[in-house]
Every structure is written in C-alpha cells, then in structure tokens.
Short mmCIF file of C-alpha atoms and ligand atoms in Angstrom, two decimals:
data_model
loop_
_atom_site.label_atom_id
_atom_site.label_comp_id
_atom_site.label_asym_id
_atom_site.label_seq_id
_atom_site.Cartn_x
_atom_site.Cartn_y
_atom_site.Cartn_z
CA MET A 27 74.02 98.89 36.35
CA PRO A 28 76.55 96.56 38.00
CA SER A 29 79.80 96.21 36.10
CA LEU A 30 82.75 93.92 35.88
CA THR A 31 86.31 94.96 34.99
CA PHE A 32 88.77 92.31 33.88
CA LEU A 33 92.02 93.16 35.68
CA GLY A 34 93.70 89.84 34.94
CA ALA A 35 93.37 86.30 33.57
CA ALA A 36 91.81 87.79 30.43
CA ARG A 37 93.43 86.07 27.42
CA THR A 38 96.10 84.70 29.77
CA VAL A 39 96.15 82.14 32.57
CA THR A 40 97.61 84.26 35.35
CA GLY A 41 96.83 87.42 37.31
CA SER A 42 93.19 86.51 38.08
CA LYS A 43 91.48 89.71 39.27
CA TYR A 44 87.95 90.86 38.56
CA LEU A 45 86.49 94.07 39.90
CA LEU A 46 82.78 93.90 40.53
CA GLU A 47 81.00 97.22 41.09
CA VAL A 48 77.44 97.24 42.37
CA ASN A 49 75.75 100.43 43.54
CA SER A 50 78.43 101.91 45.81
CA SER A 51 80.24 98.63 46.53
CA ARG A 52 83.52 97.54 45.00
CA VAL A 53 84.50 93.89 45.43
CA LEU A 54 87.60 92.32 43.95
CA VAL A 55 87.19 88.65 43.08
CA ASP A 56 90.57 86.94 43.19
CA CYS A 57 93.73 88.91 43.63
CA GLY A 58 96.37 87.01 41.70
CA LEU A 59 99.86 87.67 40.46
CA PHE A 60 100.76 87.73 36.80
CA GLN A 61 103.43 85.17 35.96
CA GLY A 62 105.33 84.12 32.86
CA LEU A 63 105.88 86.61 30.01
CA LYS A 64 107.66 89.76 31.07
CA GLU A 65 104.98 91.94 29.52
CA LEU A 66 102.54 90.25 31.92
CA ARG A 67 104.79 90.35 34.98
CA LEU A 68 105.26 94.08 34.53
CA ARG A 69 101.53 94.48 35.18
CA ASN A 70 102.17 93.42 38.78
CA TRP A 71 103.97 96.74 39.22
CA GLN A 72 101.24 98.91 37.75
CA PRO A 73 98.70 100.53 40.05
CA LEU A 74 95.14 99.23 39.86
CA PRO A 75 92.69 101.38 37.87
CA VAL A 76 90.86 102.13 41.14
CA PRO A 77 92.48 103.09 44.46
CA ALA A 78 93.12 100.01 46.63
CA GLU A 79 91.46 101.71 49.62
CA SER A 80 88.21 102.06 47.65
CA ILE A 81 87.82 98.27 47.41
CA GLY A 82 85.49 97.14 50.15
CA ALA A 83 86.25 93.43 50.15
CA VAL A 84 88.14 90.69 48.32
CA VAL A 85 86.72 87.24 47.57
CA LEU A 86 89.18 84.43 46.79
CA THR A 87 88.32 81.26 44.86
CA HIS A 88 91.49 79.47 45.98
CA ALA A 89 95.00 79.95 47.30
CA HIS A 90 97.13 79.47 44.17
CA ILE A 91 99.44 82.43 43.81
CA ASP A 92 97.96 83.44 40.45
CA HIS A 93 94.67 83.94 42.33
CA SER A 94 95.92 85.22 45.71
CA GLY A 95 99.49 86.51 45.31
CA PHE A 96 98.66 90.17 44.75
CA LEU A 97 97.03 90.48 48.20
CA PRO A 98 100.19 91.69 50.01
CA ARG A 99 100.67 94.35 47.37
CA LEU A 100 96.98 95.35 47.61
CA PHE A 101 97.37 95.76 51.35
CA ALA A 102 100.57 97.76 50.90
CA GLU A 103 98.65 100.02 48.50
CA GLY A 104 96.02 100.77 51.14
CA PHE A 105 93.33 98.06 51.01
CA ARG A 106 91.92 97.55 54.53
CA GLY A 107 88.81 95.44 53.90
CA ARG A 108 88.28 91.76 54.58
CA VAL A 109 89.29 88.87 52.33
CA PHE A 110 86.54 86.24 52.19
CA CYS A 111 87.62 82.69 51.39
CA THR A 112 87.08 79.11 52.56
CA PRO A 113 88.95 77.89 55.67
CA GLY A 114 91.15 75.65 53.48
CA THR A 115 92.08 78.63 51.31
CA ALA A 116 92.88 80.69 54.42
CA ASP A 117 95.15 77.89 55.69
CA LEU A 118 97.02 77.65 52.41
CA CYS A 119 97.30 81.44 51.98
CA GLY A 120 99.00 81.46 55.37
CA ILE A 121 101.73 79.38 53.76
CA VAL A 122 101.98 80.66 50.20
CA LEU A 123 101.82 84.40 50.72
CA PRO A 124 104.70 84.74 53.22
CA ASP A 125 106.68 82.30 51.08
CA ALA A 126 106.07 84.39 47.96
CA GLY A 127 107.27 87.46 49.85
CA ARG A 128 110.37 85.64 51.07
CA LEU A 129 111.08 84.41 47.53
CA ALA A 130 110.67 87.89 46.06
CA GLU A 131 113.10 89.26 48.64
CA GLU A 132 115.61 86.45 47.99
CA ASP A 133 115.40 86.95 44.23
CA ALA A 134 115.97 90.67 44.61
CA ARG A 135 118.98 90.00 46.90
CA GLU A 136 120.43 87.44 44.48
CA ALA A 137 119.92 89.76 41.54
CA ASN A 138 121.69 92.53 43.38
CA ARG A 139 124.55 90.27 44.48
CA HIS A 140 125.18 88.92 40.97
CA GLY A 141 124.23 92.14 39.25
CA TYR A 142 121.94 90.37 36.75
CA SER A 143 119.00 92.66 37.19
CA LYS A 144 118.64 95.64 34.89
CA HIS A 145 117.32 97.55 37.89
CA ALA A 146 119.75 98.83 40.49
CA PRO A 147 118.93 97.98 43.13
CA ALA A 148 116.36 95.30 42.28
CA LEU A 149 113.33 95.58 44.58
CA PRO A 150 110.89 92.86 45.63
CA LEU A 151 107.26 93.31 44.50
CA PHE A 152 106.36 92.77 48.14
CA THR A 153 108.05 91.42 51.24
CA GLU A 154 107.33 88.67 53.72
CA ALA A 155 106.27 91.40 56.15
CA ASP A 156 103.73 92.73 53.62
CA ALA A 157 102.33 89.21 53.36
CA MET A 158 102.11 88.83 57.14
CA ASN A 159 100.23 92.15 57.28
CA VAL A 160 97.44 90.97 55.01
CA LEU A 161 96.87 87.55 56.63
CA PRO A 162 94.73 88.93 59.51
CA ARG A 163 92.34 90.31 56.86
CA LEU A 164 91.41 86.74 55.81
CA GLN A 165 87.87 85.87 56.80
CA PRO A 166 87.22 82.12 56.50
CA VAL A 167 83.69 81.13 55.43
CA GLY A 168 82.59 77.49 55.12
CA TYR A 169 81.17 75.99 51.93
CA ASP A 170 77.48 76.66 51.25
CA ARG A 171 77.15 79.43 53.84
CA PRO A 172 76.11 82.71 52.21
CA VAL A 173 77.65 85.76 53.89
CA PRO A 174 77.41 89.46 53.09
CA VAL A 175 80.78 90.84 51.97
CA ALA A 176 79.78 94.42 51.14
CA PRO A 177 76.54 96.41 50.86
CA ASP A 178 74.28 94.62 48.30
CA VAL A 179 76.78 91.78 47.78
CA THR A 180 76.64 88.29 49.30
CA VAL A 181 79.03 85.44 48.55
CA SER A 182 78.63 81.69 48.81
CA PHE A 183 81.24 79.08 48.06
CA THR A 184 80.83 75.56 46.66
CA SER A 185 83.64 73.08 46.18
CA ALA A 186 85.59 73.27 42.89
CA GLY A 187 87.73 70.15 43.34
CA HIS A 188 90.89 71.90 42.10
CA LEU A 189 92.85 72.35 45.34
CA LEU A 190 92.18 72.05 49.05
CA GLY A 191 89.70 74.83 49.84
CA SER A 192 89.07 75.67 46.18
CA ALA A 193 85.64 77.08 45.43
CA PHE A 194 83.21 78.41 42.91
CA ALA A 195 82.25 81.84 44.21
CA ALA A 196 78.63 82.85 43.64
CA LEU A 197 78.12 86.56 44.20
CA ASP A 198 74.51 87.53 44.72
CA LEU A 199 73.88 91.18 43.99
CA SER A 200 70.91 93.35 44.91
CA VAL A 201 70.56 95.91 42.18
CA ASN A 202 67.96 98.68 41.82
CA GLY A 203 65.71 98.12 44.74
CA GLY A 204 66.04 94.45 45.31
CA ARG A 205 66.42 92.96 41.81
CA GLN A 206 68.67 89.93 42.35
CA ARG A 207 71.51 88.96 40.07
CA ARG A 208 73.92 86.07 40.48
CA VAL A 209 77.46 86.27 39.08
CA LEU A 210 79.36 83.02 39.27
CA PHE A 211 83.16 82.95 39.22
CA SER A 212 84.44 79.48 38.42
CA GLY A 213 87.98 80.11 39.63
CA ASP A 214 89.87 77.01 38.51
CA ILE A 215 87.78 73.92 37.86
CA GLY A 216 89.02 70.55 39.04
CA ARG A 217 88.57 67.15 37.46
CA TYR A 218 86.19 64.27 37.68
CA ASP A 219 87.01 60.82 39.01
CA ARG A 220 90.51 61.63 40.25
CA PRO A 221 92.11 60.62 43.53
CA VAL A 222 92.80 63.00 46.43
CA LEU A 223 90.40 65.81 45.48
CA PRO A 224 86.61 65.54 45.13
CA ASP A 225 84.80 66.10 41.82
CA PRO A 226 83.82 69.70 41.06
CA SER A 227 80.38 70.33 42.54
CA SER A 228 77.66 71.04 40.05
CA VAL A 229 76.25 74.53 39.66
CA ASP A 230 72.82 74.91 38.14
CA GLU A 231 72.32 78.60 37.55
CA ALA A 232 73.82 82.05 37.24
CA ASP A 233 72.90 85.21 35.37
CA VAL A 234 76.52 85.88 34.52
CA LEU A 235 79.25 83.27 34.41
CA LEU A 236 83.03 83.56 34.27
CA VAL A 237 84.49 80.23 33.27
CA GLU A 238 88.15 79.27 33.14
CA SER A 239 89.56 77.74 29.95
CA THR A 240 93.15 76.68 30.73
CA TYR A 241 92.70 73.40 28.83
CA GLY A 242 89.69 74.58 26.81
CA ASP A 243 91.10 73.29 23.51
CA ARG A 244 92.58 70.01 24.75
CA ARG A 245 91.76 66.63 26.12
CA HIS A 246 93.92 65.14 28.86
CA ASP A 247 95.45 61.74 28.21
CA PRO A 248 93.06 59.04 29.29
CA ASP A 249 93.70 57.76 32.79
CA ASP A 250 96.44 55.12 32.52
CA ASP A 251 96.41 54.12 36.19
CA GLY A 252 99.79 55.75 36.72
CA GLU A 253 101.56 53.70 34.03
CA ARG A 254 103.41 56.57 32.38
CA LEU A 255 104.65 57.87 35.73
CA ALA A 256 105.73 54.36 36.67
CA GLY A 257 107.59 53.95 33.37
CA ILE A 258 109.42 57.27 33.80
CA VAL A 259 110.51 56.38 37.34
CA ARG A 260 111.61 52.84 36.38
CA ASP A 261 113.62 53.99 33.31
CA THR A 262 115.33 56.84 35.13
CA VAL A 263 116.27 54.73 38.14
CA GLU A 264 117.63 52.06 35.77
CA ARG A 265 119.84 54.70 34.13
CA GLY A 266 121.07 55.66 37.61
CA GLY A 267 119.48 59.09 37.40
CA LYS A 268 117.12 61.28 39.34
CA VAL A 269 113.56 62.21 38.52
CA ILE A 270 113.16 65.90 39.27
CA ILE A 271 109.53 66.91 39.54
CA PRO A 272 108.92 70.66 39.65
CA ALA A 273 105.57 70.88 41.40
CA PHE A 274 103.23 73.55 42.61
CA ALA A 275 103.92 73.30 46.34
CA ILE A 276 100.24 73.39 47.04
CA GLY A 277 98.04 71.21 44.92
CA ARG A 278 100.13 68.96 42.73
CA VAL A 279 102.48 67.51 45.31
CA GLU A 280 99.71 65.56 47.04
CA GLU A 281 98.59 63.80 43.90
CA ILE A 282 102.13 62.96 42.81
CA ILE A 283 103.11 61.36 46.08
CA TYR A 284 99.74 59.65 46.31
CA TRP A 285 100.56 57.96 42.99
CA LEU A 286 104.16 57.17 43.93
CA LYS A 287 102.91 55.45 47.08
CA ARG A 288 100.27 53.52 45.17
CA LEU A 289 102.77 52.43 42.50
CA GLU A 290 105.34 51.44 45.09
CA GLU A 291 102.83 49.40 47.06
CA ALA A 292 101.83 47.60 43.87
CA ARG A 293 105.55 46.98 43.17
CA ARG A 294 105.23 48.80 39.87
CA ILE A 295 108.20 51.04 40.73
CA PRO A 296 111.29 50.16 42.75
CA VAL A 297 111.55 51.43 46.32
CA VAL A 298 113.73 54.53 45.94
CA PRO A 299 114.17 57.58 48.13
CA VAL A 300 111.44 60.14 47.48
CA PHE A 301 112.40 63.61 48.67
CA LEU A 302 109.94 66.39 49.17
CA ASP A 303 112.24 69.39 49.00
CA SER A 304 109.79 72.15 49.77
CA PRO A 305 109.04 73.19 53.35
CA MET A 306 105.91 74.87 52.01
CA ALA A 307 104.67 71.65 50.42
CA VAL A 308 105.22 69.80 53.69
CA GLU A 309 103.11 72.38 55.51
CA ALA A 310 100.41 72.22 52.84
CA LEU A 311 100.37 68.43 53.07
CA LYS A 312 99.63 68.68 56.78
CA HIS A 313 96.56 70.79 55.98
CA TYR A 314 95.42 68.12 53.51
CA GLY A 315 95.77 65.57 56.30
CA ARG A 316 93.81 67.72 58.75
CA ARG A 317 91.02 68.48 56.28
CA SER A 318 90.68 65.00 54.85
CA ASN A 319 86.89 65.28 55.22
CA GLU A 320 86.98 67.79 52.33
CA LEU A 321 88.93 65.42 50.08
CA ASP A 322 87.95 62.66 47.68
CA PRO A 323 86.17 59.67 49.25
CA ASP A 324 89.40 57.66 48.75
CA MET A 325 91.13 59.94 51.26
CA GLN A 326 88.38 60.01 53.90
CA GLY A 327 89.46 58.75 57.25
CA SER A 328 93.16 59.28 56.56
CA ARG A 329 94.78 59.84 59.90
CA GLY A 330 95.25 63.57 59.83
CA ASP A 331 99.00 63.27 59.26
CA LEU A 332 101.43 62.66 56.41
CA SER A 333 101.35 58.86 56.64
CA SER A 334 98.64 58.41 54.02
CA PHE A 335 101.00 60.02 51.52
CA MET A 336 104.37 58.51 52.47
CA THR A 337 106.30 56.01 50.38
CA ARG A 338 108.71 53.73 52.25
CA ARG A 339 111.76 55.90 51.78
CA PHE A 340 109.93 59.22 51.86
CA GLN A 341 111.88 62.13 53.31
CA THR A 342 111.17 65.78 53.70
CA VAL A 343 114.00 68.25 53.27
CA ALA A 344 113.86 71.09 55.75
CA THR A 345 117.01 73.18 55.54
CA ALA A 346 118.61 74.88 52.58
CA ARG A 347 121.89 73.10 53.44
CA ARG A 348 120.26 69.69 53.28
CA SER A 349 118.67 70.71 50.00
CA MET A 350 122.09 71.56 48.52
CA GLU A 351 123.45 68.17 49.72
CA LEU A 352 120.60 66.54 47.84
CA VAL A 353 121.41 68.61 44.74
CA ASP A 354 124.98 67.23 44.86
CA SER A 355 123.95 63.64 45.60
CA ARG A 356 124.25 61.08 42.78
CA ILE A 357 121.90 58.50 44.25
CA PRO A 358 118.88 57.59 42.08
CA ALA A 359 115.87 59.23 43.64
CA VAL A 360 112.69 61.12 43.02
CA VAL A 361 112.93 64.77 44.02
CA ILE A 362 109.79 66.87 44.21
CA SER A 363 110.47 70.55 44.60
CA SER A 364 108.85 73.85 43.73
CA SER A 365 108.10 76.10 41.94
CA GLY A 366 105.92 74.16 39.51
CA MET A 367 106.78 76.20 36.41
CA ALA A 368 110.46 76.40 37.43
CA THR A 369 110.22 80.15 37.80
CA GLY A 370 112.00 80.19 41.19
CA GLY A 371 112.54 78.28 44.40
CA ARG A 372 114.75 75.32 45.31
CA VAL A 373 113.90 73.38 42.18
CA LEU A 374 116.18 75.71 40.23
CA ASN A 375 119.22 74.30 42.06
CA HIS A 376 118.07 70.77 41.24
CA LEU A 377 117.48 71.65 37.59
CA ARG A 378 120.81 73.38 37.25
CA ALA A 379 122.56 70.20 38.47
CA ALA A 380 120.32 67.68 36.71
CA LEU A 381 119.64 69.20 33.28
CA PRO A 382 123.12 68.74 31.78
CA ASN A 383 123.06 64.95 32.37
CA SER A 384 121.10 62.53 30.17
CA ARG A 385 120.70 60.10 33.08
CA ASN A 386 118.13 62.38 34.66
CA THR A 387 114.51 63.14 33.89
CA VAL A 388 112.63 66.34 34.55
CA LEU A 389 108.94 65.64 34.85
CA PHE A 390 106.46 68.51 34.68
CA SER A 391 103.13 67.77 36.24
CA GLY A 392 101.08 70.88 35.66
CA TYR A 393 100.28 73.62 33.19
CA GLN A 394 103.35 75.56 32.00
CA ALA A 395 102.46 79.17 31.25
CA ALA A 396 103.99 80.94 28.25
CA GLY A 397 107.27 82.65 29.09
CA THR A 398 108.16 80.43 32.03
CA ARG A 399 111.31 78.29 32.20
CA GLY A 400 109.06 75.26 32.48
CA ARG A 401 107.36 76.11 29.21
CA ARG A 402 110.71 76.56 27.45
CA LEU A 403 111.83 73.14 28.68
CA VAL A 404 108.65 71.32 27.61
CA ASP A 405 108.87 73.14 24.27
CA GLY A 406 112.25 71.46 23.78
CA GLU A 407 114.77 74.29 24.20
CA ARG A 408 118.32 72.98 24.33
CA GLU A 409 119.55 75.41 26.95
CA VAL A 410 117.91 77.52 29.63
CA LYS A 411 119.14 80.36 31.79
CA ILE A 412 119.23 79.68 35.53
CA HIS A 413 120.53 82.28 38.00
CA GLY A 414 122.14 84.15 35.14
CA ASP A 415 123.98 81.13 33.61
CA LEU A 416 123.13 79.14 30.49
CA VAL A 417 122.53 75.49 31.38
CA PRO A 418 122.55 72.84 28.62
CA VAL A 419 119.53 70.53 28.50
CA ASN A 420 120.50 66.86 28.09
CA ALA A 421 118.12 65.36 30.62
CA ARG A 422 114.84 63.89 29.40
CA ILE A 423 111.97 66.31 29.65
CA GLU A 424 108.53 64.82 30.22
CA GLN A 425 105.14 66.28 30.94
CA LEU A 426 102.19 64.50 32.49
CA HIS A 427 99.03 66.36 31.52
CA SER A 428 96.98 63.66 33.13
CA MET A 429 98.14 64.99 36.51
CA SER A 430 96.79 68.42 35.78
CA ALA A 431 94.45 69.88 38.38
CA HIS A 432 92.45 71.60 35.63
CA ALA A 433 89.45 70.19 33.84
CA ASP A 434 90.03 69.53 30.13
CA SER A 435 87.62 70.68 27.42
CA GLU A 436 85.22 67.77 27.86
CA GLU A 437 85.23 68.14 31.64
CA LEU A 438 84.57 71.87 31.32
CA LEU A 439 81.61 71.10 29.06
CA ARG A 440 80.41 68.46 31.48
CA TRP A 441 80.43 71.06 34.24
CA LEU A 442 78.63 73.63 32.05
CA GLY A 443 76.10 70.91 31.26
CA GLY A 444 74.94 71.11 34.88
CA PHE A 445 73.33 74.52 34.27
CA ARG A 446 69.53 74.32 33.99
CA ARG A 447 69.38 77.48 31.88
CA ALA A 448 71.96 79.44 29.92
CA PRO A 449 73.52 82.38 31.75
CA ALA A 450 72.56 85.68 30.10
CA LYS A 451 76.29 86.28 29.60
CA THR A 452 79.26 83.95 29.79
CA PHE A 453 82.83 85.22 29.84
CA VAL A 454 85.60 82.80 28.97
CA VAL A 455 88.64 83.73 31.04
CA HIS A 456 91.87 82.17 32.37
CA GLY A 457 93.10 80.76 29.06
CA GLU A 458 95.75 81.71 26.53
CA PRO A 459 94.25 83.67 23.62
CA GLU A 460 93.77 80.86 21.09
CA THR A 461 92.61 78.40 23.71
CA ALA A 462 90.02 80.81 25.08
CA ASP A 463 88.73 81.53 21.54
CA VAL A 464 88.49 77.84 20.70
CA PHE A 465 86.65 77.10 23.93
CA ALA A 466 84.27 80.05 23.46
CA ALA A 467 83.44 78.77 19.97
CA THR A 468 82.85 75.28 21.36
CA VAL A 469 80.46 76.58 24.01
CA ARG A 470 78.54 78.62 21.42
CA GLN A 471 78.30 75.64 19.12
CA ARG A 472 77.51 72.92 21.64
CA LEU A 473 75.33 74.87 24.08
CA GLY A 474 74.20 77.87 22.05
CA TRP A 475 75.19 80.28 24.82
CA GLN A 476 76.11 83.97 24.53
CA VAL A 477 79.87 83.87 25.04
CA GLN A 478 82.58 86.53 25.09
CA VAL A 479 86.33 86.43 25.56
CA PRO A 480 87.23 89.66 27.37
CA GLU A 481 90.48 91.57 26.96
CA TYR A 482 92.66 92.88 29.77
CA LEU A 483 91.03 95.99 31.33
CA ASP A 484 87.75 95.46 29.46
CA GLN A 485 84.73 96.61 31.37
CA ALA A 486 81.37 94.92 30.94
CA GLU A 487 77.98 96.07 32.12
CA LEU A 488 76.07 93.22 33.66
CA PRO A 489 72.48 92.50 32.67
ZN1 ZN B 504 94.65 77.15 40.55
#
C-alpha cells in the first residue's frame, strides 16, 4: 500500500513537505521551511522521521521558501538524490536558497553581536555553502513531460499560475504489479484573470488530491483596476511620506511594479521614485523577462529585460550602503523590499525608520502567516520588535489581498470544478486550522467529495 506522511503544511501554511512511499521508493514532495510561530520554526531543527539519505528523490512544486527552503538542510543531513522541478523553479531556487542561507548566517551573526538570542552562540539553520551544495541536485523538467523520479514513480508538471515555474505535480505510481495510481499535489494555486502570470491550468483527474487552502475561507476583494493601490500611493506622497512595500522577492514584486507602471502611465499616480531594494528580486525579475513565454498573454513578447516592468523613476538598489542611504532619505517614494512577511531582510531597516512616522504607509501585498511581524502589523499592534528594539507603529498599515498570488475560496472551487470525477481521497493542506476546516466543509457540501484535513506527522494509506 503506498502511503503519504504529512511532514508540513498540515493545519498551517508553511513547511510544505509530504513523504510519499511506494514499494521501496521514498519521494519527498516539496521541501519547505516552517515560518512564523516559534513552535513551527522549531520543527525546522528537528530531524525528519526517516533518514535523509533514504529519500530517493525530491519533487518541488515551486521555489517559494516555504516549499523549497529545507533543501540545504536535507542535503546537509545526507540526501544525495535528485530534485525534480520545472526550469523556472530551478532558476528561482538558484536565487532564493543561497540568499536564505546568507540571511540565516547574518541573523545568527547579528544575534550573537547584540546578544539577543537565547542560544549562545546562535547558529544558522543552514549556510550559503549548504545551499550551494544542493543546487547541482536540481533536475529541471519542462511542463507536460512525464519523467521517472524513482522506481515506480513518475512525475509530470502542469502550470499552476502562482509564480514563475510553479506547477501542479502529478505523481503516477505503479503499485502491486502495474496498478496505476495518480496523486496530485496542488502546491500553491494561482489566480484567474490576473496580469503577469497565466491562469492555473485545469486538472481533470487524480485518485488522491492534496489541495492548498490558504484563502479557503475568504474571497479576495473584487478587482478594482489598481484603484486602492493608486489611492494609497497618492495619499502617502501627498503627506510627504514613503510607501514601504514588504514583498516576497520572488512572485509579488513583479505584479506590484507591473501595476505601478500601469498606474503611472495612466497618470493615476504621480511620477515618484520607485526603489526595488532587493538584489534577489532584481535577479528574479530578470528570469521573468527571460521566460516571458511562460507568463500571462499580456506579458508575451516583452523584451526579455526589465523594461516591461520599469516606471519612469525606477531604480534598483544594489549595495547595503545604498540601501541604508535610502532608509535615511526623506524623499517621498515607493520602496519595495523583502522579506514579504517582514521576518528578515532589508525591509526591516525600512520599517524601523518608517513605522514611527504617520506620514508613511506600510503596504502588505501577500498572505501574512501567524506569528510573523507582518501579521502583527496587519492585526494592528501598536509596537513591534525589530532587531531587539521596540518600534512604535504610527505609520498607516494597509493590506492588499487582491494582490495575493493565491486563489481565494471561489477560485479554488473553480479549479476543483475541472475534475471529471471525484478523487477517492482529498486532503486539504496548506491552510491555518480554521481555514482548512471551513474549506474542507465547503468542498464536502458543494462537491460531495471525501475530504480530510490531516495533522502534522499524520500518515495516510493511499487507496
Ligand atoms: Zn507559494
């Protein structure tokens, strides 16, 4: 009997990791980091329930760190198989994994220097060198090209519309003398009718389905053609302030600057400097330019460079020194910097300087996981801790759900509606507990499917 063990993203939105065991093969689907609540982050330090060297292959749905960021650690623990993913995912992993290692090392150094870690000395979960070690294991596979990944296991990817390279991973298993079973991992599901990324492709069958539920109990605001973003930029610039946009360096930045350019061209916002203060985001943007054939029809034929994204006063910020000059600058501007949930990175310096002043606006563009600084800010906390100091919050805090890269409940149902028959089993994953329960109930009610919400470390036998 094949089995599935839920090693992450079960009743939470981070740490995606599912261990699939078929005959003698072990395949790990996604290999993400836990983020947010400390209780979750501590799981990053725990050994996996099976030895890393016993895992034959990894399959990645996309490059976001909560789906890929545990790879360096897996390699350090002895994994030596291949990591199957789309070429776009391989490109982006080449940026995010070394960066995550660098960040972990920097955080550990900072913590040691200021003595604000309870651990002495604080150690990084993995290093940049660990990340570089695992990159040669990446094995790019194009969309719609089935390839064997381990004995009795074949993977094929179709586009998920959530991020460059993002995919639904269909794992076809041969069990007991040739009986075929298909397990479909949704990864993160993108949205319909949005710019930059294509619609999620439709999937019509699977015996077992794992479906994400990040926004499973919510509807996104209806598309307002960028009006709320325009209003926020206009008001903040009028007050003489900055708009600080913490953004996932890969994924959200492209859509934000796409909108800023469109609004500026339509003269719906004033021409102000737009700074992209994230070397990683700049690199990712170049990949978007190069792979424009994989993007939404509105991006086809863009020239393979940054120009299709650039506003008139668009600037990238390369060095840390230049970034600190920008932190100190009082000129009205839009500053896009990562990380997206304000858990680390250069955006912390911007927030530390901008939060105390009511002139400024902090605009969150993506999902804010429980326990993150971003979540505390959108929940209205009046002060937050940054680098060990309490920083008062006087700036306006805004959140644009409409810029989310995740399907909302109706879009998830629309995608499920593409199935020609109900999967024998559906697991609702990648959602906070209540959200996952609400979405599971909705799927039962609307589609009549067999649905379960697994717990962390649950093991399920597959039909
Ligand atoms: Zn994602």
